[in-house]
Coordinates of C-alpha atoms and ligand atoms in Angstrom, one line a residue:
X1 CA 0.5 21.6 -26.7
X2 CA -3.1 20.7 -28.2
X3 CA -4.3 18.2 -26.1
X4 CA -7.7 15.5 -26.1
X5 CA -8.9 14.9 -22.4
X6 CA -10.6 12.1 -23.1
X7 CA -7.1 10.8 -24.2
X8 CA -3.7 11.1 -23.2
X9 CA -1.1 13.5 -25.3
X10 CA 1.9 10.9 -24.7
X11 CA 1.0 7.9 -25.9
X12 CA 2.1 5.0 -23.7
X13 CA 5.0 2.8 -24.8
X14 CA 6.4 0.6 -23.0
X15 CA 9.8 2.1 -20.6
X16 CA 9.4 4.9 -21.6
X17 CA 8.4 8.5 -19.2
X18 CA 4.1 8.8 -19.7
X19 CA 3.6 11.7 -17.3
X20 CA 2.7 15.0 -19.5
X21 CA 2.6 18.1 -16.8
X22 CA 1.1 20.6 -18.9
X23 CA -1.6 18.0 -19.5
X24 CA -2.2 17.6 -16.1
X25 CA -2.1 21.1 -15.2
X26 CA -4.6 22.0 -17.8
X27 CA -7.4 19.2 -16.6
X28 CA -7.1 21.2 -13.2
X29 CA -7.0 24.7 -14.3
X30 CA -9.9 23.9 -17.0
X31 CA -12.3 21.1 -15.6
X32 CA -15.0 23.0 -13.7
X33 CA -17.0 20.6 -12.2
X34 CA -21.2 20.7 -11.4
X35 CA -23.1 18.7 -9.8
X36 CA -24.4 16.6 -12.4
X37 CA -20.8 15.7 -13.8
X38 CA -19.9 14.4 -10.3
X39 CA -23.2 13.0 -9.8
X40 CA -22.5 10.8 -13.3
X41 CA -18.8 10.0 -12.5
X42 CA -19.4 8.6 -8.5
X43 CA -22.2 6.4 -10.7
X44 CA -19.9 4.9 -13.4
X45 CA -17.2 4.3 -10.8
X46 CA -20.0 2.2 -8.6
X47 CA -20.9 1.0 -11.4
X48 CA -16.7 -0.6 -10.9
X49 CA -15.2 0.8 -13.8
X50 CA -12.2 3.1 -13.4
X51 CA -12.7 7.1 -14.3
X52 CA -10.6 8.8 -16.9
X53 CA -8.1 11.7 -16.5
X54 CA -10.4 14.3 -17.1
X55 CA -13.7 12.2 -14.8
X56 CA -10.8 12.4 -12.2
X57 CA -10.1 16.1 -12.5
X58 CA -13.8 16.5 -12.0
X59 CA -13.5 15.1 -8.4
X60 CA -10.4 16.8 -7.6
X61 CA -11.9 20.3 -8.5
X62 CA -15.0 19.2 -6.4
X63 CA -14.9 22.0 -3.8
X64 CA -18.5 22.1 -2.5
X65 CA -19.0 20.8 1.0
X66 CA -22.1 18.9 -0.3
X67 CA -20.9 17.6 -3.3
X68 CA -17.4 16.5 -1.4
X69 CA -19.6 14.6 1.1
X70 CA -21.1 13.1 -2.4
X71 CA -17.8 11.9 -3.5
X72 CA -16.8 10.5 0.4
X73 CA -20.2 8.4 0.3
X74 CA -19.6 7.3 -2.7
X75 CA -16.1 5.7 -1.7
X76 CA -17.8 4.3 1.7
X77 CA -20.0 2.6 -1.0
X78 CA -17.7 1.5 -3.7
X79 CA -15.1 0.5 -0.8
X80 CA -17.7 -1.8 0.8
X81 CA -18.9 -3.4 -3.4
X82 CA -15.2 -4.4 -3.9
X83 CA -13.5 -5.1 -0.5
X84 CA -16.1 -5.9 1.8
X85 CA -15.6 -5.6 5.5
X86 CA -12.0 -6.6 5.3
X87 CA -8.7 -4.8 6.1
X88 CA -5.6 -6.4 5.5
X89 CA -3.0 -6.2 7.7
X90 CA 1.1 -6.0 7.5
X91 CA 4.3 -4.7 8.9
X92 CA 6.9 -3.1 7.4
X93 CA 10.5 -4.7 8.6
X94 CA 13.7 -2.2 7.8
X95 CA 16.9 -3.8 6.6
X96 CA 19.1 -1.5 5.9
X97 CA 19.0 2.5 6.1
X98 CA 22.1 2.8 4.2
X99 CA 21.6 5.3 1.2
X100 CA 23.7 7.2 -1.3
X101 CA 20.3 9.7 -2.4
X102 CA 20.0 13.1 -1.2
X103 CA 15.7 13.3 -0.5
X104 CA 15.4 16.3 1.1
X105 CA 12.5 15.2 3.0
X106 CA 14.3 11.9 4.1
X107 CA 16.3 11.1 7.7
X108 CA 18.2 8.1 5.6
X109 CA 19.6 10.7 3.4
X110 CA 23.2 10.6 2.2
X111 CA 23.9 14.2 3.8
X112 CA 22.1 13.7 7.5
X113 CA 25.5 12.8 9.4
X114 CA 23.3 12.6 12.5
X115 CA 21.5 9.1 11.4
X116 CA 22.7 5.9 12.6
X117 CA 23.3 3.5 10.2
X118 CA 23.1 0.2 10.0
X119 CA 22.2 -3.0 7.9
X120 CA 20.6 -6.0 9.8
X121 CA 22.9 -8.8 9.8
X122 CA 21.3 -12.3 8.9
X123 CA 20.7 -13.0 12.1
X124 CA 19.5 -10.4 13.4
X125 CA 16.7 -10.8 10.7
X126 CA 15.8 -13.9 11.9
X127 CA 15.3 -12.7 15.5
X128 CA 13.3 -9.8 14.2
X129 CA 11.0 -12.5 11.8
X130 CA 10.9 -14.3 14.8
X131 CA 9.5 -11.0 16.7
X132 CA 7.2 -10.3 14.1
X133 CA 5.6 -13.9 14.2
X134 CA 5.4 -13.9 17.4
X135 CA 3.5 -11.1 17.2
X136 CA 1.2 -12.8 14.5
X137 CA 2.3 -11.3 11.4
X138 CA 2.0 -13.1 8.3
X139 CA 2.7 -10.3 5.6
X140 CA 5.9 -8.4 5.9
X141 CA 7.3 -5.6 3.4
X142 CA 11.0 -5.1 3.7
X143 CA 12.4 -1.5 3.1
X144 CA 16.0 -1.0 1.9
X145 CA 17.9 2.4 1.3
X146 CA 19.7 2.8 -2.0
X147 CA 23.0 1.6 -2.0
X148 CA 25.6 -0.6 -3.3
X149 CA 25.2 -3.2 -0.8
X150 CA 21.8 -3.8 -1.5
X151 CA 22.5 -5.1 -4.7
X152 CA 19.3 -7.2 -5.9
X153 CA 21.4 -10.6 -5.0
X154 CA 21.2 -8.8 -1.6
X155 CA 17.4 -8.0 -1.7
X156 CA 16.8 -11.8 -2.9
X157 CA 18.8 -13.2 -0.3
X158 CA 17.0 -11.3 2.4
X159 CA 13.9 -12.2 1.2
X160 CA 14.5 -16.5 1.1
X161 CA 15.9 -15.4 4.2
X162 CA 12.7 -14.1 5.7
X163 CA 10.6 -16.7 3.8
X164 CA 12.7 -20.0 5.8
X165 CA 12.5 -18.2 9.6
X166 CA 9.5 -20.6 11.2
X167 CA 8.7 -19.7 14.8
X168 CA 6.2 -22.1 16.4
X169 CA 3.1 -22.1 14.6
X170 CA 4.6 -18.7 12.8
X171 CA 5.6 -18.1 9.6
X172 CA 5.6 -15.0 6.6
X173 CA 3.7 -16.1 4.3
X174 CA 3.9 -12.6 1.8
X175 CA 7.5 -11.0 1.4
X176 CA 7.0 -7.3 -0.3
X177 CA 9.4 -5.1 -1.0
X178 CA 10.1 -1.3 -1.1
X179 CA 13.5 -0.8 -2.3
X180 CA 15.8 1.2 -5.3
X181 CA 14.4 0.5 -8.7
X182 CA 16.4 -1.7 -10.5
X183 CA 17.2 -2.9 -14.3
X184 CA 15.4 -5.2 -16.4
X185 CA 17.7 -8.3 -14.9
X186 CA 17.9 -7.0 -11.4
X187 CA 13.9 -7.4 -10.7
X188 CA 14.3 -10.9 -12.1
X189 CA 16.5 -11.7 -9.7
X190 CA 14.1 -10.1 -6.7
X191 CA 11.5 -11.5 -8.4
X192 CA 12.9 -15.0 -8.6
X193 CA 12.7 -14.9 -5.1
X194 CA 9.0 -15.2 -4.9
X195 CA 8.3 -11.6 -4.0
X196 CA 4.9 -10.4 -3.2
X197 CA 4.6 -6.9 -4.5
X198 CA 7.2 -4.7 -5.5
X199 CA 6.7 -1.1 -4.4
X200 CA 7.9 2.0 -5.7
X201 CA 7.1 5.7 -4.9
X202 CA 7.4 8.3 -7.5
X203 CA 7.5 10.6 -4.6
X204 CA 6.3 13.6 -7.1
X205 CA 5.1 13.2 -10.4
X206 CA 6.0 17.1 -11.2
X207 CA 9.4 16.6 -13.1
X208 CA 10.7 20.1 -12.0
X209 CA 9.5 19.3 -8.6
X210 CA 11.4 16.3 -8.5
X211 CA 14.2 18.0 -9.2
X212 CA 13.9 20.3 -6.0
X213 CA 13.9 17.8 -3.9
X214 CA 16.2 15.0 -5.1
X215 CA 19.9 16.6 -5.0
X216 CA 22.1 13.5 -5.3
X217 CA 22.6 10.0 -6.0
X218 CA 20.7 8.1 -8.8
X219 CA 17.3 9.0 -7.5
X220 CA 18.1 12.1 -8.8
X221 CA 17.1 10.9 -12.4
X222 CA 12.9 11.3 -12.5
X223 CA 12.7 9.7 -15.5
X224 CA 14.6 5.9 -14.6
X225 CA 12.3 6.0 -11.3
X226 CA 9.4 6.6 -13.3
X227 CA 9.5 3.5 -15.9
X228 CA 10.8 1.6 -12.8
X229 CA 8.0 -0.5 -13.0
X230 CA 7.5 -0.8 -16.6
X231 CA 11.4 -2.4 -15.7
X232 CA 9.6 -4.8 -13.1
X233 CA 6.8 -5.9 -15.6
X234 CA 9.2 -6.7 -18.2
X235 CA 10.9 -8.9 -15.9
X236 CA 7.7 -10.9 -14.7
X237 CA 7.3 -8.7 -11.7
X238 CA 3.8 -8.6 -12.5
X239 CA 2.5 -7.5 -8.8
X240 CA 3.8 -4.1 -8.4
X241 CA 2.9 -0.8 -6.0
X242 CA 2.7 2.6 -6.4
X243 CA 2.7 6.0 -4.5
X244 CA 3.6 9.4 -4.4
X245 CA 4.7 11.5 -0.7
X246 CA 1.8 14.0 -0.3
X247 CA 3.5 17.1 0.6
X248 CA 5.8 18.2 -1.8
X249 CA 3.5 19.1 -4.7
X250 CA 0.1 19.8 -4.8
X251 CA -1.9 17.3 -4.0
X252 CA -4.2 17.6 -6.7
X253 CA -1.8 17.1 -9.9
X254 CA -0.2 13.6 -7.7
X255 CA -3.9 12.4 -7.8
X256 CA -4.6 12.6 -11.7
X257 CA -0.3 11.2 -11.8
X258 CA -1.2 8.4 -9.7
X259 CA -4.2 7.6 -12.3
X260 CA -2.2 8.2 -15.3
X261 CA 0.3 6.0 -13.9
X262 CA -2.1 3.5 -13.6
X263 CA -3.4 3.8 -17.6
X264 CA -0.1 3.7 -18.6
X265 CA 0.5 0.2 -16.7
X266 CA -2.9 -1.2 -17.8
X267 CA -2.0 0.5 -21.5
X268 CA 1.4 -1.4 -21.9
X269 CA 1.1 -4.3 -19.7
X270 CA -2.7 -4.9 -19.3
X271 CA -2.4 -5.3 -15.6
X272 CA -2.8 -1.9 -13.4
X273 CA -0.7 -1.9 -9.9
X274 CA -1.9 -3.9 -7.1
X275 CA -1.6 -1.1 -4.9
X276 CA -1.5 2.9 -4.4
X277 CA -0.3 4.2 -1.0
X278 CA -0.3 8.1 -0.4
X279 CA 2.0 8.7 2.5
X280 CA 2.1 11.8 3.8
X281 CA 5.4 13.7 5.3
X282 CA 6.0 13.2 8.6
X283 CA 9.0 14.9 10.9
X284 CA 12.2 13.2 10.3
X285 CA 16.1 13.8 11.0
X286 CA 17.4 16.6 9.3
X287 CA 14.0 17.4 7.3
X288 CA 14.1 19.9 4.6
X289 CA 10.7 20.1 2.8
X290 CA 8.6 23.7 3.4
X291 CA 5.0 23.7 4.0
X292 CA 3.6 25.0 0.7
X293 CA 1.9 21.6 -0.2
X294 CA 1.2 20.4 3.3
X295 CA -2.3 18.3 3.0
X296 CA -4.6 19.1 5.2
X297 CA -6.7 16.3 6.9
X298 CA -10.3 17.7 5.1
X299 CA -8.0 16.9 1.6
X300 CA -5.9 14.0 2.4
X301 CA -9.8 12.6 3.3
X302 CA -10.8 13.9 0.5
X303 CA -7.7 12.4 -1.9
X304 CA -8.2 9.4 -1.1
X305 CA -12.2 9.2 -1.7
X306 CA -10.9 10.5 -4.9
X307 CA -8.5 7.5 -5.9
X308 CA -11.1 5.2 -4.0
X309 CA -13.5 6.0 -7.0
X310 CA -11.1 6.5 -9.7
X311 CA -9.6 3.2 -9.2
X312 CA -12.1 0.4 -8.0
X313 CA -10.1 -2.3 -8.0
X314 CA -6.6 -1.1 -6.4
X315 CA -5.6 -1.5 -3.3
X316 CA -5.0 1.3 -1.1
X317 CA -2.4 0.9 1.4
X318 CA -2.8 3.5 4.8
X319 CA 0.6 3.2 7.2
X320 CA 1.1 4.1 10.3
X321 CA 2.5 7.3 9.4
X322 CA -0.5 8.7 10.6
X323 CA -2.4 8.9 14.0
X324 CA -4.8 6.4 15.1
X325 CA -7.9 9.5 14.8
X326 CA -6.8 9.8 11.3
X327 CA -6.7 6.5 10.4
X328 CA -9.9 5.5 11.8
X329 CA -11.5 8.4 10.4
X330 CA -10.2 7.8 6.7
X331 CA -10.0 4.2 6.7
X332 CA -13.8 4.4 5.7
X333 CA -13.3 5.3 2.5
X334 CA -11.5 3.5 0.7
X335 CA -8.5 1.8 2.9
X336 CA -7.7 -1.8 2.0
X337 CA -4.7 -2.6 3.8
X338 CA -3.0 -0.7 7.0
X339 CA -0.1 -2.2 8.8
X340 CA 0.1 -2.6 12.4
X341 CA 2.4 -3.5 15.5
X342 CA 5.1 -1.4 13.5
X343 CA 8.6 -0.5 14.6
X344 CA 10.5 1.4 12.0
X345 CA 13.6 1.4 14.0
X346 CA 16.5 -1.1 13.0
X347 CA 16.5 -4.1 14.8
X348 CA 13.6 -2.5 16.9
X349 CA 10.9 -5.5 16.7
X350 CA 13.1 -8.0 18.7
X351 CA 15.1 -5.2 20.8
X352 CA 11.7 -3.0 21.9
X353 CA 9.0 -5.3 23.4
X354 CA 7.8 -2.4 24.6
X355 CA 6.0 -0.6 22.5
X356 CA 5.5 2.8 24.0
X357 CA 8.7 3.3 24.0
X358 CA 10.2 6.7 23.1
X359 CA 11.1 7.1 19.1
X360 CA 14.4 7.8 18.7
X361 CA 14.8 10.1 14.8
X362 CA 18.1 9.4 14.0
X363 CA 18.0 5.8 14.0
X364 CA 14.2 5.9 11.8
X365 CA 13.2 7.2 9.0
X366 CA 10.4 9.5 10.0
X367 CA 8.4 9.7 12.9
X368 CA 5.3 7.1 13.2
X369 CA 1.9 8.5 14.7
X370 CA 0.5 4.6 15.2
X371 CA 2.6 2.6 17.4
X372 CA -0.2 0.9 18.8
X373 CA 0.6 -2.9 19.0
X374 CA -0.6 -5.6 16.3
X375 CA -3.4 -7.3 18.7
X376 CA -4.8 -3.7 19.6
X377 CA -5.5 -2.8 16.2
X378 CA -7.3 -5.9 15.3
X379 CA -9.2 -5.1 18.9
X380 CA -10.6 -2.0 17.1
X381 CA -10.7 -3.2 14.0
X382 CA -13.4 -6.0 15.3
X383 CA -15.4 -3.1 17.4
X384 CA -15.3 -1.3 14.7
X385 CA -16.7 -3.7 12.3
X386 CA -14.0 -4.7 9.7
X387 CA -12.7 -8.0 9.4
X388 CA -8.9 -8.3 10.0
X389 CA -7.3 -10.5 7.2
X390 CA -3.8 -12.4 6.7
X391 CA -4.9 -13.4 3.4
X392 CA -1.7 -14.4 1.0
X393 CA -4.0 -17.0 -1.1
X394 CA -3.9 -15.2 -4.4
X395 CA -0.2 -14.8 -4.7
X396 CA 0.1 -18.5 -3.4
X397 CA -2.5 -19.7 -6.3
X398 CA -0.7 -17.9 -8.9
X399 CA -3.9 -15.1 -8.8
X400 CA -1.5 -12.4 -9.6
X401 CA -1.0 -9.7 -12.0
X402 CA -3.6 -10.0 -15.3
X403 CA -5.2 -12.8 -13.7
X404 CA -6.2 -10.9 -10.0
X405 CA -7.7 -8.4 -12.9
X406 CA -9.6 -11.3 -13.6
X407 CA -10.7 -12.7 -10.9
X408 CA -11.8 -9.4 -9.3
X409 CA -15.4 -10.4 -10.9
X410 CA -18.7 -10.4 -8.7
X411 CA -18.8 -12.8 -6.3
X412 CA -15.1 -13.1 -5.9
X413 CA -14.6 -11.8 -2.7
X414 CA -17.4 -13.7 -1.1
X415 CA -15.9 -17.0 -2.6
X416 CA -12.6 -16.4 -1.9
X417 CA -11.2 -13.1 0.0
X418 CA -14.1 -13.4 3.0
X419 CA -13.6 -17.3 3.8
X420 CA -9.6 -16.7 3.8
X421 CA -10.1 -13.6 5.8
X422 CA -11.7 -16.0 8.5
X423 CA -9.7 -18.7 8.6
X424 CA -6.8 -16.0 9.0
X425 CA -8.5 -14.5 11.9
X426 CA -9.3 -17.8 13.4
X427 CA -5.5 -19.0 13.3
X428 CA -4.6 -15.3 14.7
X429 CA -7.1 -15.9 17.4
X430 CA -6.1 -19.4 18.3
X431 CA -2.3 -18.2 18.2
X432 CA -1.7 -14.8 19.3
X433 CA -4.5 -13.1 20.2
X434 CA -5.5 -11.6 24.0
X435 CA -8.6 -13.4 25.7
X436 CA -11.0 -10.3 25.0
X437 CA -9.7 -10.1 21.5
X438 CA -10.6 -13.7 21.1
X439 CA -13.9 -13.2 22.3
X440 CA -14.8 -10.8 19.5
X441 CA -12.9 -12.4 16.9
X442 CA -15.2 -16.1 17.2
X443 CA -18.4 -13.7 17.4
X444 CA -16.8 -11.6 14.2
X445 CA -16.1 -14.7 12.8
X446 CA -19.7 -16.5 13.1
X447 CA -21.7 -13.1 12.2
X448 CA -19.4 -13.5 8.6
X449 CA -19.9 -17.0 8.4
X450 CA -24.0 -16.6 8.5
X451 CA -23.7 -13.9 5.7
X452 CA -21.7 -15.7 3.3
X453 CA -24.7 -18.5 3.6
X454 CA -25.9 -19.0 -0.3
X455 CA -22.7 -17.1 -1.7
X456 CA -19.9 -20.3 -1.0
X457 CA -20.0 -23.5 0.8
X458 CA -20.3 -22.2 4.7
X459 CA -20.0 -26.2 5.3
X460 CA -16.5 -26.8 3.9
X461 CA -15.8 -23.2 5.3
X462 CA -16.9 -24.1 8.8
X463 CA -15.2 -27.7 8.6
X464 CA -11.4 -25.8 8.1
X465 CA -12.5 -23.4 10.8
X466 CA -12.8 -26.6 13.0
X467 CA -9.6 -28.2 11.4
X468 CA -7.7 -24.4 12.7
X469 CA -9.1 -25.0 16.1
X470 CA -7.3 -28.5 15.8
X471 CA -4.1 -27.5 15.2
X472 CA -3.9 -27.0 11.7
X473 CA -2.6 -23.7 9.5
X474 CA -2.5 -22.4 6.4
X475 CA -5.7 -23.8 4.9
X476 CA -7.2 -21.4 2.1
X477 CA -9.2 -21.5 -1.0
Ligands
LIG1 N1 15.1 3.9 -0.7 C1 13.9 3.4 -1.3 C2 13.3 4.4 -2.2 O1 13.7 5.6 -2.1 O2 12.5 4.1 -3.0 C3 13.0 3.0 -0.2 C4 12.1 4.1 0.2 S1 11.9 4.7 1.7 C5 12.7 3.7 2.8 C6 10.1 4.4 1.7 C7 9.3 5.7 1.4 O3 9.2 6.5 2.6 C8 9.8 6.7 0.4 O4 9.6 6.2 -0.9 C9 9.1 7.9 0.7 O5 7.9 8.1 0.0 C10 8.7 7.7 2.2 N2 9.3 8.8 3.1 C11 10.6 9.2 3.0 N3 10.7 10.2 3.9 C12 9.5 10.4 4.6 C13 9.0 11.3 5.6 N4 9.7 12.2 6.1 N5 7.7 11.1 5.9 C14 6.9 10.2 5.4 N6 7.3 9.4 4.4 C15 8.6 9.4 4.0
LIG2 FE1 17.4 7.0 0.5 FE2 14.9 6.3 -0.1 FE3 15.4 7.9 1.9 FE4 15.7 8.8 -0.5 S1 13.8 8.1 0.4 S2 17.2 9.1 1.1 S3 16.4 7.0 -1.5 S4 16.0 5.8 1.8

């Protein structure tokens, strides 16, 4: 096939597949990169504009050590022009582990007799809600299996559900969701529910691939995943998340997918995903992926400096898949949102106060590497410089979607994202946070306040800090 790298060979319709391997392949067997090219592309991406395909290849050919430190200072940069100091934080909360897919590289799978399955009842949502708020969350992302029973009247249930459990000053504030893709009608429904984000990972974006790994069930069909979101657009899901499983392919071809992904949303549907997450595999019940396209810790760094450039203004979502060295060590370029205080075990948030408890692989998914507890992350977090955020004020204010596009203009995040950050904080601090943890947070909080001086009113800012310390919650601009 002839093919133009400045432009795409499949031209993007709407629902229908955009990913072209042989195009792919070809940017990364012919793009030799020097080090004026990268030189120009880390420039036009500070200069906030997202790289092409073939700029993209560029940095993923990148092999010298100088030129990769280039690309990783770059993303340190860019990362600090778009996001600031802030990290946003979230738990994932497991409702069901049924499934009737055969992912070779899952423990939920269809074929692993050993797990232990089970679907939360109501109730026993409510007392893990409860858990999680009294553990200060205030953005939760449910994950579902694929099955029958968790039909998308099930998925919207579970998520008004989630959305009506109060707990003292607690509440969730930002329902996400990583389930099944669904039809045109069935991300209505979820959506109806006042979802957050919708998140879907293609897992690989190698059709051939795909097929290796997915022996059964409806996820066997590449293609239906793949326009899964075009399916969530169509039906107003405007807010939607991306990813592939680092691991199964090379890593270097499910970089330039993730960015072609993201040209084919912003092609059909002029909005580009919220988010991008990159999980890697991790050790799970009944595993059966080989190590061919492990990712080593120099490239998954690496990776994600990549999408940092190549994609200013999406998120980037690190999870507690990986250890608390790796995180702290990657976080830097590029991260915008990590969750903390997670439990992937059913039911585990209310049953396992404890956190250092011993993980048990047939009741999770895969094993997690951070199960440090919600209040010691934001510890490090403040040592460490970053501002921990609960922000859910742009979904609240309708800034979704084509609009967030929008409003991600200069100035933005010192007007809106910083201020909500603090007043976040400061509710975490009055509510949940150890004494130490409070004293860092109020000096955190007053070091931000004095550098947003001149960018937004500090007075107004520093009057709803006050009005927090009275008793009040959920104040945002
Ligand atoms: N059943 C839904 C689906 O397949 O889209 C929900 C997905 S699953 C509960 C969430 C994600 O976890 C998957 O999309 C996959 O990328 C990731 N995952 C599965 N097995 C994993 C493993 N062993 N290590 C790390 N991540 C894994
Ligand atoms: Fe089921 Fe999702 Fe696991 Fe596949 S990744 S086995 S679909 S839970």
């Amino acid at each position: 096939m002839k093919f133009n790298p400045e432009k795409c060979s499949i031209e993007d319709k709407r629902m229908q597949p955009f990913i072209d391997p042989d195009e792919i392949w070809s940017l990364i067997n012919t793009v030799k990169p020097t080090k004026e090219n990268v030189r120009e592309v880390i420039n036009k991406s500070l200069d906030k504009q997202r790289l092409t395909l073939k700029e993209t290849a560029i940095l993923v050919n990148t092999t010298d050590p100088d030129l990769i430190e280039e690309i990783k200072q770059g993303a340190r940069i860019l990362k600090e022009k778009v996001y600031g100091n802030r990290i946003v934080l979230f738990a994932p909360l497991y409702i069901g582990n049924k499934c009737s897919n055969n992912c070779q590289y899952c423990g939920f799978k269809v074929t692993n007799t050993k797990a232990i399955r089970k679907t939360l009842t109501d109730e026993e949502i409510i007392r893990e809600v409860e858990a999680l708020e009294d553990n200060g969350q205030k953005r939760l992302i449910l994950v579902y299996g694929e099955h029958p029973e968790y039909s998308a009247e099930y998925i919207a249930h579970t998520v008004k559900l989630v959305y009506s459990v109060k707990k003292g000053k607690g509440e969730i504030r930002r329902v996400n969701i990583n389930a099944a893709p669904f039809d045109i009608q069935g991300f209505r429904t979820i959506g109806q529910a006042g979802i957050g984000t919708y998140q879907i990972f293609q897992e690989t974006y190698h059709p051939e691939a795909y097929r290796w790994y997915h022996l059964g069930g409806k996820k066997k069909d590449y293609e239906w995943r793949l326009t899964a979101l075009d399916r969530a657009q169509e039906a107003g899901v405007d807010d939607v998340g991306i990813g592939a499983l680092f691991g199964l392919y090379d890593w270097r071809f499910e970089v330039l997918a993730l960015v072609r992904h993201t040209n084919h949303l912003e092609a059909c549907y002029n909005v580009g995903p919220h988010t991008i997450s990159f999980p890697r595999i991790k050790d799970a019940s009944g595993l059966s992926v080989g190590d061919k396209y492990t990712v080593s810790d120099a490239d998954f760094t690496k990776l994600i400096a990549i999408l940092r450039l190549a994609v200013p203004y999406t998120g980037l979502i690190l999870t507690a898949r990986e250890n608390a060295n790796v995180r702290r060590e990657v976080m830097q370029f590029g991260v915008s949102q990590i969750d903390g205080g997670t439990i992937i075990e059913l039911g585990g948030y209310s049953k396992a106060k404890l956190l250092n408890r011993e993980q048990d692989l047939n009741r999770e998914q895969f094993k997690i590497n951070d199960d440090r507890s919600l209040n010691e992350i934001i510890s490090e977090l403040l040592d460490q410089g970053y501002l921990p955020s609960f922000c859910t004020a742009c979904y609240r204010k309708g800034r979704t979607g084509e609009h967030f596009m929008e409003f991600s203009v200069p100035g933005f995040i010192k007007r809106y994202c910083s201020p909500n950050a603090i007043l976040t904080l400061a509710e975490y601090l009055m509510d949940y946070a150890t004494p130490d943890v409070q004293i860092k947070g109020w000096n955190a909080i007053e070091k931000e306040i004095q550098q947003l001086e001149g960018h937004m009113n500090t007075l107004e800012l520093r009057r709803r800090v006050e009005r927090i310390k009275n008793g009040e919650r959920d104040l945002y601009f």
